[in-house]
Short mmCIF file of C-alpha atoms in Angstrom, two decimals:
data_model
loop_
_atom_site.label_atom_id
_atom_site.label_comp_id
_atom_site.label_asym_id
_atom_site.label_seq_id
_atom_site.Cartn_x
_atom_site.Cartn_y
_atom_site.Cartn_z
CA MET A 1 -52.12 -18.01 -36.36
CA ALA A 2 -54.53 -21.07 -36.36
CA ALA A 3 -56.29 -22.32 -33.01
CA VAL A 4 -54.33 -25.49 -32.99
CA PRO A 5 -50.61 -24.66 -33.22
CA ARG A 6 -49.04 -25.74 -36.52
CA VAL A 7 -45.43 -27.24 -36.60
CA ALA A 8 -43.50 -27.59 -39.94
CA VAL A 9 -41.23 -30.75 -40.08
CA VAL A 10 -38.55 -29.51 -42.39
CA GLN A 11 -37.49 -32.26 -44.60
CA PHE A 12 -34.38 -32.13 -46.77
CA PRO A 13 -33.50 -34.84 -49.39
CA GLY A 14 -31.85 -37.64 -47.35
CA MET A 15 -33.62 -36.96 -44.14
CA ASN A 16 -35.55 -40.01 -42.85
CA CYS A 17 -37.18 -39.19 -39.52
CA GLU A 18 -39.85 -36.92 -40.76
CA ALA A 19 -42.92 -39.50 -40.20
CA GLU A 20 -41.94 -40.31 -36.42
CA THR A 21 -41.28 -36.55 -35.69
CA LYS A 22 -44.72 -35.72 -37.19
CA LEU A 23 -46.33 -38.42 -34.96
CA ALA A 24 -44.52 -37.13 -31.94
CA LEU A 25 -45.73 -33.61 -32.46
CA GLU A 26 -49.19 -34.75 -33.07
CA ALA A 27 -49.29 -36.88 -29.86
CA VAL A 28 -48.96 -33.76 -27.86
CA GLY A 29 -51.84 -32.18 -29.58
CA LEU A 30 -50.06 -30.20 -32.26
CA GLU A 31 -50.73 -30.12 -35.98
CA ALA A 32 -47.74 -31.16 -37.77
CA GLU A 33 -46.93 -30.97 -41.61
CA ILE A 34 -43.82 -32.38 -43.48
CA TYR A 35 -42.48 -29.29 -45.33
CA ARG A 36 -40.10 -30.25 -48.00
CA TRP A 37 -36.94 -28.16 -48.61
CA ASN A 38 -37.94 -27.04 -51.99
CA ARG A 39 -41.11 -25.49 -51.18
CA ASP A 40 -41.52 -21.72 -50.85
CA PRO A 41 -39.31 -20.73 -47.78
CA ALA A 42 -42.14 -17.85 -47.17
CA GLY A 43 -44.56 -20.52 -46.55
CA LEU A 44 -42.95 -21.25 -42.97
CA ASP A 45 -44.28 -18.16 -41.93
CA GLY A 46 -47.65 -19.74 -41.41
CA PHE A 47 -46.31 -22.12 -38.85
CA ASP A 48 -46.03 -21.60 -35.28
CA ALA A 49 -42.86 -23.73 -34.99
CA MET A 50 -40.33 -25.80 -36.93
CA VAL A 51 -38.45 -29.10 -36.48
CA VAL A 52 -35.59 -30.11 -38.54
CA GLY A 53 -35.57 -33.79 -38.21
CA GLY A 54 -32.74 -36.58 -38.37
CA GLY A 55 -31.29 -38.44 -41.42
CA PHE A 56 -28.54 -37.88 -43.85
CA SER A 57 -29.37 -34.64 -45.78
CA TYR A 58 -27.56 -34.64 -49.14
CA GLN A 59 -25.94 -37.83 -48.07
CA ASP A 60 -23.72 -36.11 -45.55
CA ARG A 61 -21.73 -34.98 -48.49
CA VAL A 62 -18.87 -32.45 -47.66
CA ARG A 63 -19.89 -32.76 -43.92
CA SER A 64 -23.08 -33.39 -42.11
CA GLY A 65 -25.66 -30.71 -42.57
CA VAL A 66 -23.55 -28.24 -44.38
CA ILE A 67 -25.19 -28.43 -47.85
CA ALA A 68 -28.76 -28.23 -46.28
CA ALA A 69 -27.60 -25.14 -44.41
CA ARG A 70 -26.93 -23.47 -47.56
CA GLU A 71 -30.51 -23.86 -48.88
CA PRO A 72 -32.74 -20.73 -49.06
CA ILE A 73 -35.19 -22.27 -46.51
CA CYS A 74 -32.46 -22.08 -43.78
CA GLU A 75 -32.06 -18.18 -44.48
CA ARG A 76 -35.80 -18.20 -43.64
CA LEU A 77 -35.13 -20.31 -40.44
CA LEU A 78 -32.60 -17.65 -39.48
CA THR A 79 -35.26 -14.68 -39.97
CA LEU A 80 -37.98 -16.78 -38.03
CA ALA A 81 -35.59 -17.79 -35.14
CA GLY A 82 -34.79 -13.97 -34.85
CA GLN A 83 -38.58 -13.32 -34.35
CA GLY A 84 -38.73 -15.74 -31.78
CA ARG A 85 -40.25 -18.75 -33.52
CA PRO A 86 -39.33 -22.13 -31.76
CA ILE A 87 -37.03 -24.21 -33.82
CA LEU A 88 -35.77 -27.73 -32.96
CA GLY A 89 -32.94 -29.54 -34.79
CA ILE A 90 -32.65 -33.20 -34.10
CA CYS A 91 -29.56 -35.28 -34.98
CA ASN A 92 -28.80 -34.32 -38.63
CA GLY A 93 -31.29 -31.34 -38.05
CA ALA A 94 -28.99 -30.22 -35.24
CA GLN A 95 -26.20 -30.36 -37.60
CA VAL A 96 -27.96 -28.19 -40.13
CA LEU A 97 -28.76 -25.68 -37.40
CA VAL A 98 -25.17 -25.49 -36.30
CA GLU A 99 -24.05 -24.99 -39.73
CA THR A 100 -26.73 -22.31 -40.39
CA GLY A 101 -25.31 -20.44 -37.58
CA LEU A 102 -28.49 -20.77 -35.37
CA VAL A 103 -26.93 -22.62 -32.48
CA PRO A 104 -25.26 -21.42 -30.23
CA GLY A 105 -26.32 -18.21 -32.13
CA LEU A 106 -24.15 -15.78 -30.17
CA GLN A 107 -23.99 -13.82 -33.58
CA PRO A 108 -26.81 -15.35 -35.51
CA GLY A 109 -25.42 -16.86 -38.90
CA ARG A 110 -21.95 -17.19 -37.77
CA ILE A 111 -20.68 -20.65 -37.31
CA GLU A 112 -19.39 -20.77 -33.89
CA VAL A 113 -19.06 -24.51 -33.05
CA ALA A 114 -18.80 -27.76 -35.03
CA LEU A 115 -20.31 -31.02 -34.51
CA ALA A 116 -17.20 -33.14 -35.30
CA PRO A 117 -16.74 -36.93 -35.96
CA ASN A 118 -17.19 -38.99 -32.73
CA ARG A 119 -14.11 -39.59 -30.61
CA MET A 120 -14.94 -41.53 -27.64
CA THR A 121 -12.54 -41.48 -24.65
CA GLN A 122 -12.16 -43.01 -21.31
CA GLY A 123 -9.65 -41.24 -18.93
CA GLY A 124 -8.43 -39.14 -21.74
CA ARG A 125 -7.41 -42.16 -23.88
CA VAL A 126 -9.40 -42.50 -27.28
CA VAL A 127 -11.24 -45.96 -27.04
CA ARG A 128 -13.51 -45.58 -30.15
CA ARG A 129 -14.44 -43.39 -32.97
CA ASP A 130 -16.91 -42.46 -35.52
CA TYR A 131 -20.62 -43.91 -36.11
CA PHE A 132 -22.30 -45.21 -32.76
CA CYS A 133 -25.74 -46.09 -31.86
CA THR A 134 -26.98 -46.69 -28.36
CA TRP A 135 -29.57 -45.56 -25.80
CA THR A 136 -28.17 -42.67 -23.55
CA HIS A 137 -29.19 -40.73 -20.57
CA LEU A 138 -29.49 -36.94 -20.67
CA ARG A 139 -29.69 -34.56 -17.62
CA LEU A 140 -31.34 -31.12 -17.90
CA VAL A 141 -28.66 -28.74 -16.76
CA THR A 142 -30.32 -25.46 -17.11
CA PRO A 143 -33.51 -24.17 -15.67
CA PRO A 144 -36.49 -25.68 -17.46
CA GLN A 145 -37.96 -22.20 -18.31
CA ARG A 146 -34.76 -21.18 -20.01
CA CYS A 147 -35.57 -22.84 -23.19
CA VAL A 148 -38.96 -23.50 -24.87
CA TRP A 149 -38.10 -27.09 -25.59
CA THR A 150 -37.70 -27.97 -21.85
CA ALA A 151 -40.40 -25.68 -20.44
CA ALA A 152 -42.70 -28.53 -19.27
CA LEU A 153 -39.87 -30.76 -17.58
CA GLN A 154 -38.87 -30.89 -13.90
CA PRO A 155 -35.55 -29.26 -12.99
CA ALA A 156 -32.53 -31.38 -13.43
CA ALA A 157 -34.87 -34.09 -15.28
CA VAL A 158 -33.12 -37.22 -16.62
CA LEU A 159 -34.41 -38.60 -19.85
CA ALA A 160 -33.45 -41.91 -21.65
CA ILE A 161 -33.15 -41.11 -25.31
CA PRO A 162 -31.43 -43.09 -28.07
CA MET A 163 -28.64 -41.67 -30.33
CA ALA A 164 -27.34 -42.73 -33.68
CA HIS A 165 -24.76 -40.47 -35.36
CA GLY A 166 -21.09 -40.27 -36.50
CA GLU A 167 -20.61 -36.60 -36.16
CA GLY A 168 -22.20 -35.41 -32.94
CA ARG A 169 -19.27 -34.27 -30.72
CA PHE A 170 -19.78 -30.58 -29.96
CA THR A 171 -16.46 -28.78 -30.16
CA SER A 172 -15.30 -25.15 -30.80
CA ALA A 173 -11.85 -23.53 -31.68
CA THR A 174 -12.99 -20.52 -29.37
CA ALA A 175 -11.47 -21.21 -26.00
CA GLY A 176 -13.79 -21.28 -23.08
CA LEU A 177 -16.89 -21.05 -25.35
CA PHE A 178 -18.63 -24.10 -23.71
CA GLU A 179 -17.85 -22.64 -20.19
CA GLN A 180 -19.68 -19.60 -21.30
CA LEU A 181 -22.65 -21.25 -22.76
CA ALA A 182 -23.09 -23.20 -19.43
CA ALA A 183 -22.64 -20.10 -17.45
CA ASP A 184 -25.27 -18.50 -19.79
CA GLY A 185 -27.83 -21.48 -19.59
CA GLN A 186 -27.31 -22.46 -23.27
CA LEU A 187 -25.89 -25.78 -22.55
CA VAL A 188 -29.18 -27.51 -21.97
CA TRP A 189 -28.53 -31.31 -21.87
CA GLN A 190 -25.59 -33.21 -20.92
CA TYR A 191 -24.93 -36.96 -21.29
CA CYS A 192 -25.18 -38.79 -17.93
CA ASP A 193 -25.68 -42.21 -16.26
CA PRO A 194 -29.13 -43.31 -15.33
CA ALA A 195 -28.73 -41.70 -11.89
CA GLY A 196 -28.03 -38.34 -13.48
CA VAL A 197 -24.20 -38.18 -13.00
CA VAL A 198 -22.79 -36.36 -15.92
CA SER A 199 -19.48 -37.69 -17.32
CA GLU A 200 -17.22 -37.01 -20.44
CA ASP A 201 -16.14 -40.75 -20.49
CA PHE A 202 -17.47 -43.42 -22.72
CA PRO A 203 -19.95 -45.08 -22.63
CA ILE A 204 -21.80 -42.43 -20.62
CA CYS A 205 -20.83 -39.74 -23.25
CA PRO A 206 -21.09 -41.59 -26.49
CA ASN A 207 -19.27 -39.33 -28.67
CA GLY A 208 -16.47 -37.43 -26.86
CA SER A 209 -18.43 -34.12 -26.76
CA THR A 210 -16.95 -31.22 -24.93
CA ARG A 211 -18.52 -31.12 -21.52
CA ALA A 212 -20.54 -34.13 -22.57
CA THR A 213 -22.78 -31.75 -24.22
CA ALA A 214 -25.93 -33.25 -26.04
CA ALA A 215 -27.86 -30.19 -26.81
CA VAL A 216 -27.45 -26.49 -26.95
CA CYS A 217 -29.85 -23.56 -27.37
CA ASN A 218 -29.61 -19.96 -28.58
CA PRO A 219 -29.26 -17.12 -26.18
CA ALA A 220 -33.21 -16.51 -26.38
CA GLY A 221 -33.93 -20.12 -25.70
CA ASN A 222 -36.26 -20.69 -28.69
CA VAL A 223 -33.85 -22.64 -30.80
CA LEU A 224 -32.46 -26.10 -29.74
CA ALA A 225 -30.04 -28.33 -31.30
CA ILE A 226 -30.01 -31.79 -29.92
CA MET A 227 -28.10 -34.87 -31.06
CA PRO A 228 -30.25 -37.80 -29.41
CA HIS A 229 -33.55 -38.44 -30.95
CA PRO A 230 -36.57 -37.63 -28.38
CA GLU A 231 -38.84 -38.69 -31.32
CA ARG A 232 -37.78 -42.30 -31.07
CA ALA A 233 -38.56 -42.27 -27.35
CA SER A 234 -42.15 -40.65 -27.44
CA TRP A 235 -43.80 -43.86 -26.36
CA LEU A 236 -42.97 -46.09 -23.43
CA ARG A 237 -43.08 -49.04 -25.84
CA GLN A 238 -40.06 -47.60 -27.71
CA VAL A 239 -37.95 -48.01 -24.46
CA PRO A 240 -35.83 -51.19 -24.47
CA GLN A 241 -36.74 -53.54 -21.73
CA ASP A 242 -33.04 -54.00 -20.63
CA LEU A 243 -32.49 -50.26 -20.12
CA PRO A 244 -31.04 -49.59 -16.63
CA GLY A 245 -32.71 -46.77 -14.59
CA PRO A 246 -36.44 -45.93 -14.02
CA TRP A 247 -37.47 -45.70 -17.65
CA GLY A 248 -36.25 -49.30 -18.15
CA ALA A 249 -38.09 -50.40 -15.01
CA ALA A 250 -41.25 -48.55 -16.24
CA ARG A 251 -41.06 -50.40 -19.59
CA ARG A 252 -40.70 -53.87 -17.86
CA ALA A 253 -43.55 -53.04 -15.59
CA ALA A 254 -45.75 -52.43 -18.66
CA TYR A 255 -44.90 -55.62 -20.33
CA GLY A 256 -47.80 -57.20 -22.06
CA GLN A 257 -50.28 -54.31 -21.21
CA ALA A 258 -51.12 -52.53 -24.47
CA ALA A 259 -52.53 -49.26 -22.48
CA ALA A 260 -49.54 -48.91 -20.40
CA LEU A 261 -47.12 -49.43 -23.32
CA ALA A 262 -49.02 -46.40 -25.25
CA ALA A 263 -48.01 -44.25 -22.33
CA ALA A 264 -45.65 -41.21 -22.85
CA GLY A 265 -42.08 -42.09 -23.16
CA PRO A 266 -39.06 -40.13 -21.94
CA GLY A 267 -38.81 -37.99 -25.17
CA ARG A 268 -42.43 -36.90 -24.92
CA GLY A 269 -41.49 -34.09 -22.60
CA ILE A 270 -39.51 -32.18 -25.16
CA PHE A 271 -42.54 -31.96 -27.52
CA ALA A 272 -44.94 -31.26 -24.65
CA SER A 273 -42.81 -28.41 -23.89
CA LEU A 274 -43.34 -26.92 -27.03
CA ALA A 275 -47.10 -27.59 -26.84
CA GLN A 276 -47.11 -25.93 -23.52
CA SER A 277 -45.04 -22.72 -24.64
CA LEU A 278 -47.26 -22.52 -27.61
CA ALA A 279 -50.45 -22.70 -25.54
CA VAL A 280 -49.25 -19.87 -23.45
CA ALA A 281 -48.18 -17.83 -26.41
CA LEU A 282 -51.31 -18.17 -28.39
CA MET B 1 16.73 -42.96 -43.95
CA SER B 2 13.14 -42.50 -44.65
CA ALA B 3 11.02 -40.55 -47.29
CA ASP B 4 7.65 -39.15 -47.56
CA ILE B 5 5.38 -40.28 -50.43
CA GLU B 6 2.09 -38.82 -51.30
CA LEU B 7 -0.73 -40.88 -52.59
CA THR B 8 -3.72 -39.16 -54.35
CA VAL B 9 -6.86 -41.51 -54.97
CA ALA B 10 -9.67 -40.15 -57.09
CA LEU B 11 -12.97 -41.94 -58.18
CA LYS B 12 -13.15 -43.08 -61.85
CA ILE B 13 -16.85 -42.24 -61.92
CA PRO B 14 -18.06 -38.71 -61.35
CA ASP B 15 -17.64 -37.77 -57.87
CA VAL B 16 -21.10 -36.71 -56.51
CA THR B 17 -19.71 -34.87 -53.46
CA ALA B 18 -17.41 -32.81 -55.47
CA VAL B 19 -20.44 -31.99 -57.98
CA THR B 20 -22.69 -31.07 -54.94
CA ALA B 21 -19.95 -28.93 -53.49
CA ARG B 22 -19.42 -27.20 -56.86
CA ARG B 23 -23.16 -26.70 -57.49
CA THR B 24 -23.72 -25.25 -53.80
CA LEU B 25 -20.74 -22.95 -54.39
CA GLN B 26 -21.94 -21.71 -57.82
CA GLY B 27 -25.70 -21.85 -57.02
CA ARG B 28 -25.90 -20.85 -53.41
CA LEU B 29 -22.99 -19.11 -52.54
CA GLY B 30 -22.58 -16.85 -55.63
CA TYR B 31 -19.46 -18.20 -57.32
CA GLY B 32 -21.16 -19.20 -60.69
CA GLU B 33 -18.92 -16.86 -62.65
CA GLN B 34 -15.62 -17.62 -61.00
CA LEU B 35 -15.77 -21.51 -60.43
CA ALA B 36 -15.31 -23.46 -63.32
CA ASP B 37 -14.86 -26.87 -61.73
CA LEU B 38 -14.19 -28.42 -58.46
CA ARG B 39 -12.46 -31.77 -57.93
CA ARG B 40 -11.85 -34.07 -55.00
CA ALA B 41 -9.36 -36.69 -54.09
CA ASP B 42 -8.23 -38.63 -51.00
CA TRP B 43 -4.83 -37.61 -49.94
CA TRP B 44 -2.33 -39.71 -47.98
CA ARG B 45 1.19 -38.96 -46.88
CA LEU B 46 3.17 -42.07 -46.08
CA THR B 47 6.36 -41.96 -44.27
CA VAL B 48 8.23 -45.03 -45.17
CA ALA B 49 11.76 -46.36 -44.08
CA PRO B 50 13.40 -46.71 -47.52
CA ALA B 51 14.29 -43.75 -49.48
CA GLY B 52 14.55 -42.90 -53.16
CA ASP B 53 13.24 -45.29 -55.66
CA ALA B 54 12.64 -47.95 -53.05
CA ALA B 55 10.27 -45.64 -51.22
CA LEU B 56 8.17 -45.13 -54.36
CA ALA B 57 8.24 -48.82 -55.05
CA LEU B 58 6.88 -49.36 -51.48
CA GLY B 59 4.36 -46.72 -51.93
CA GLN B 60 3.08 -48.36 -55.13
CA GLU B 61 2.91 -51.71 -53.37
CA LEU B 62 0.81 -50.13 -50.62
CA ALA B 63 -1.60 -48.73 -52.93
CA GLU B 64 -1.99 -51.63 -55.11
CA ARG B 65 -1.69 -54.68 -52.67
CA THR B 66 -3.22 -53.74 -49.32
CA ASN B 67 -6.61 -52.96 -50.39
CA VAL B 68 -6.58 -50.07 -47.86
CA PHE B 69 -6.09 -47.06 -50.18
CA VAL B 70 -7.17 -47.95 -53.59
CA ASN B 71 -10.11 -50.14 -55.01
CA PRO B 72 -8.95 -50.68 -58.59
CA THR B 73 -12.50 -51.20 -59.70
CA LYS B 74 -13.49 -47.48 -58.72
CA HIS B 75 -10.37 -45.54 -58.18
CA VAL B 76 -7.42 -44.10 -59.99
CA TYR B 77 -4.40 -43.16 -58.06
CA ARG B 78 -1.02 -41.33 -58.15
CA CYS B 79 1.89 -42.04 -56.16
CA ALA B 80 4.89 -39.51 -56.01
CA GLN B 81 7.16 -37.88 -53.77
CA ARG B 82 4.88 -34.97 -53.89
CA ALA B 83 1.30 -34.65 -54.97
CA ALA B 84 1.33 -33.21 -58.61
CA ALA B 85 0.59 -29.56 -59.05
CA PRO B 86 -3.13 -29.34 -60.47
CA ALA B 87 -3.44 -28.37 -63.94
CA ALA B 88 -6.01 -26.15 -65.28
CA PRO B 89 -7.80 -25.60 -68.66
CA ALA B 90 -6.97 -22.48 -70.71
CA GLY B 91 -8.13 -19.30 -69.19
CA CYS B 92 -8.38 -20.55 -65.71
CA THR B 93 -5.92 -21.12 -62.58
CA ALA B 94 -5.89 -24.37 -60.64
CA VAL B 95 -5.59 -24.15 -57.00
CA GLY B 96 -5.03 -27.35 -54.79
CA VAL B 97 -6.27 -27.03 -51.22
CA LEU B 98 -5.79 -29.74 -48.64
CA THR B 99 -8.32 -30.30 -45.88
CA GLY B 100 -8.86 -32.59 -42.88
CA PHE B 101 -10.43 -33.07 -39.42
CA LEU B 102 -8.57 -31.97 -36.35
CA ASP B 103 -8.20 -35.06 -34.10
CA GLU B 104 -8.50 -37.20 -37.04
CA ALA B 105 -7.89 -40.78 -36.10
CA THR B 106 -8.23 -43.01 -39.26
CA ALA B 107 -4.72 -42.27 -40.21
CA ASP B 108 -3.55 -43.76 -36.87
CA LEU B 109 -5.62 -46.74 -37.33
CA THR B 110 -4.32 -47.24 -40.87
CA LEU B 111 -0.86 -46.98 -39.64
CA GLN B 112 -1.45 -49.68 -36.98
CA ALA B 113 -3.04 -51.98 -39.69
CA LEU B 114 -0.17 -51.49 -41.96
CA ARG B 115 2.47 -52.07 -39.36
CA GLY B 116 0.59 -54.88 -37.81
CA ARG B 117 -1.92 -57.08 -39.60
CA LEU B 118 -0.55 -56.15 -43.02
CA GLY B 119 2.98 -57.05 -41.83
CA TYR B 120 4.92 -53.94 -43.03
CA GLY B 121 6.42 -53.28 -39.47
CA ASP B 122 8.92 -50.56 -39.30
CA ARG B 123 8.98 -49.95 -43.10
CA VAL B 124 5.94 -47.63 -42.57
CA LEU B 125 6.77 -44.89 -39.93
CA ALA B 126 3.79 -42.47 -40.28
CA VAL B 127 0.61 -41.96 -42.02
CA GLN B 128 -1.25 -38.63 -42.54
CA ARG B 129 -4.69 -38.16 -44.28
CA GLY B 130 -6.65 -35.58 -45.84
CA THR B 131 -8.83 -34.59 -48.82
CA LEU B 132 -7.44 -32.73 -51.84
CA TRP B 133 -9.76 -30.21 -53.42
CA THR B 134 -8.70 -28.66 -56.68
CA PHE B 135 -10.50 -25.41 -57.71
CA HIS B 136 -10.57 -24.49 -61.46
CA LEU B 137 -10.99 -20.67 -61.22
CA ARG B 138 -11.68 -18.39 -64.17
CA THR B 139 -8.80 -16.13 -63.80
CA THR B 140 -5.02 -16.08 -64.70
CA ASP B 141 -4.10 -14.16 -61.50
CA LEU B 142 -2.84 -16.74 -59.07
CA ALA B 143 -3.08 -14.55 -56.03
CA ALA B 144 -6.78 -13.74 -56.92
CA ALA B 145 -7.38 -17.40 -57.55
CA ARG B 146 -5.95 -18.07 -54.13
CA ASP B 147 -8.23 -15.51 -52.43
CA LEU B 148 -11.07 -16.93 -54.18
CA ALA B 149 -10.20 -20.53 -53.10
CA ALA B 150 -9.73 -19.55 -49.59
CA ALA B 151 -13.15 -17.72 -49.47
CA MET B 152 -14.80 -20.84 -50.95
CA THR B 153 -13.02 -23.23 -48.49
CA VAL B 154 -13.67 -21.72 -45.02
CA SER B 155 -17.07 -21.73 -43.60
CA ARG B 156 -17.40 -18.61 -41.33
CA ASP B 157 -21.04 -17.90 -41.70
CA ARG B 158 -23.85 -19.82 -43.82
CA ALA B 159 -23.20 -17.19 -46.59
CA THR B 160 -19.41 -17.85 -47.07
CA GLY B 161 -17.30 -20.89 -47.47
CA LEU B 162 -18.24 -24.61 -47.61
CA LEU B 163 -15.46 -27.02 -47.32
CA VAL B 164 -14.02 -26.51 -43.92
CA ASN B 165 -15.73 -25.78 -40.45
CA PRO B 166 -12.76 -24.10 -38.74
CA HIS B 167 -13.90 -25.52 -35.42
CA SER B 168 -13.21 -28.96 -36.23
CA GLN B 169 -11.26 -28.87 -39.55
CA TRP B 170 -7.83 -27.72 -40.86
CA TRP B 171 -6.70 -26.69 -44.35
CA ARG B 172 -3.61 -25.64 -46.18
CA TRP B 173 -2.46 -25.09 -49.71
CA LEU B 174 -1.22 -28.14 -51.46
CA ASP B 175 2.14 -26.53 -52.36
CA GLU B 176 2.71 -25.73 -48.68
CA SER B 177 2.11 -29.36 -47.54
#
């Protein structure tokens, strides 16, 4: 392994977030390389971690993430995940990990949940559906040390992170699965209001996800599938000025100050958690 | 009196989603020998108030005049009481599979638009929506063809099945619909 941990940003055709994901990883001191899907899958062995970024792999044909999940490189991700290598899937990357059977990964390779088309509800009534794009707040609902990708965060941390997807509603035909995931600490992030109060109702939960789930990890905690985009919130300057809550207040306070705007944004902690975990491991 | 009409709508140009699905099934999931072709169409079932020939006439009107189901520039459609049984080239068996999303809401929105904004009122009673996949399989044994089509349809792990994630989607045979 290299002295500076190396992270592969896996890119499938149609993905479009690889550049900012690479920057977000480099901002926490990691070396990042965009790794296209048609390179030798064995080449991933030389990396300390992998991120599958957002976008529209294969134009979302058939359903989001499923065609990419059948590529040989995902077989390698399954193998490396089993060896404990950290893997993060963001948005379309999360859909790829779900369709690969890496998340929730109770039986690795088995497809145990779906990221279904959004169906937003209020009081049980459907009020909106399909693609939606907004800033959300997420609450960390598992102990930070439970997952590699949250290890540097404070318990019950609340982050402001944008989401942009049409198929992000975690659901399963297996009764009680999400209750089991919550009990086992695999339900990592839930949608909440700026004060950290979790709700399944729109607009706090922007997609109708079961138990307001925004991110799920595997049993070992080294693989995380998250629907919102932490790489789009890695610098304070990326936070909108009118955002409610402390992150919006921090952004307003930094108005006109270049140095302050270059400070870490709310999503930075997810990548910093990886950097911290790799530093300990190496 | 009411009647069901089935509308199948397909692209005139090559359907890249169907091509991608076919190539993935053949190249990644090991069905290169068995799968000759895979085709896709939008499937709608419209429950309308008039019966008989009047129902078919209304279905045709909905297809051609509402701009909801068919864009004549890029689509071909077929309107009948039942979607046609798929035909296959010699040496193959054709199997039709209908798929759709559980909690699918587009059909309800379409019904609201037809009954309200487009003025069809009580003449349109219900709308169902799905995707019709037609497999051309290199076997003349229907039971074997169905087994293959079912295996290719349902994603249980990353090595089997492609078209339906059973946690969010349904599927059934076209002739059982």
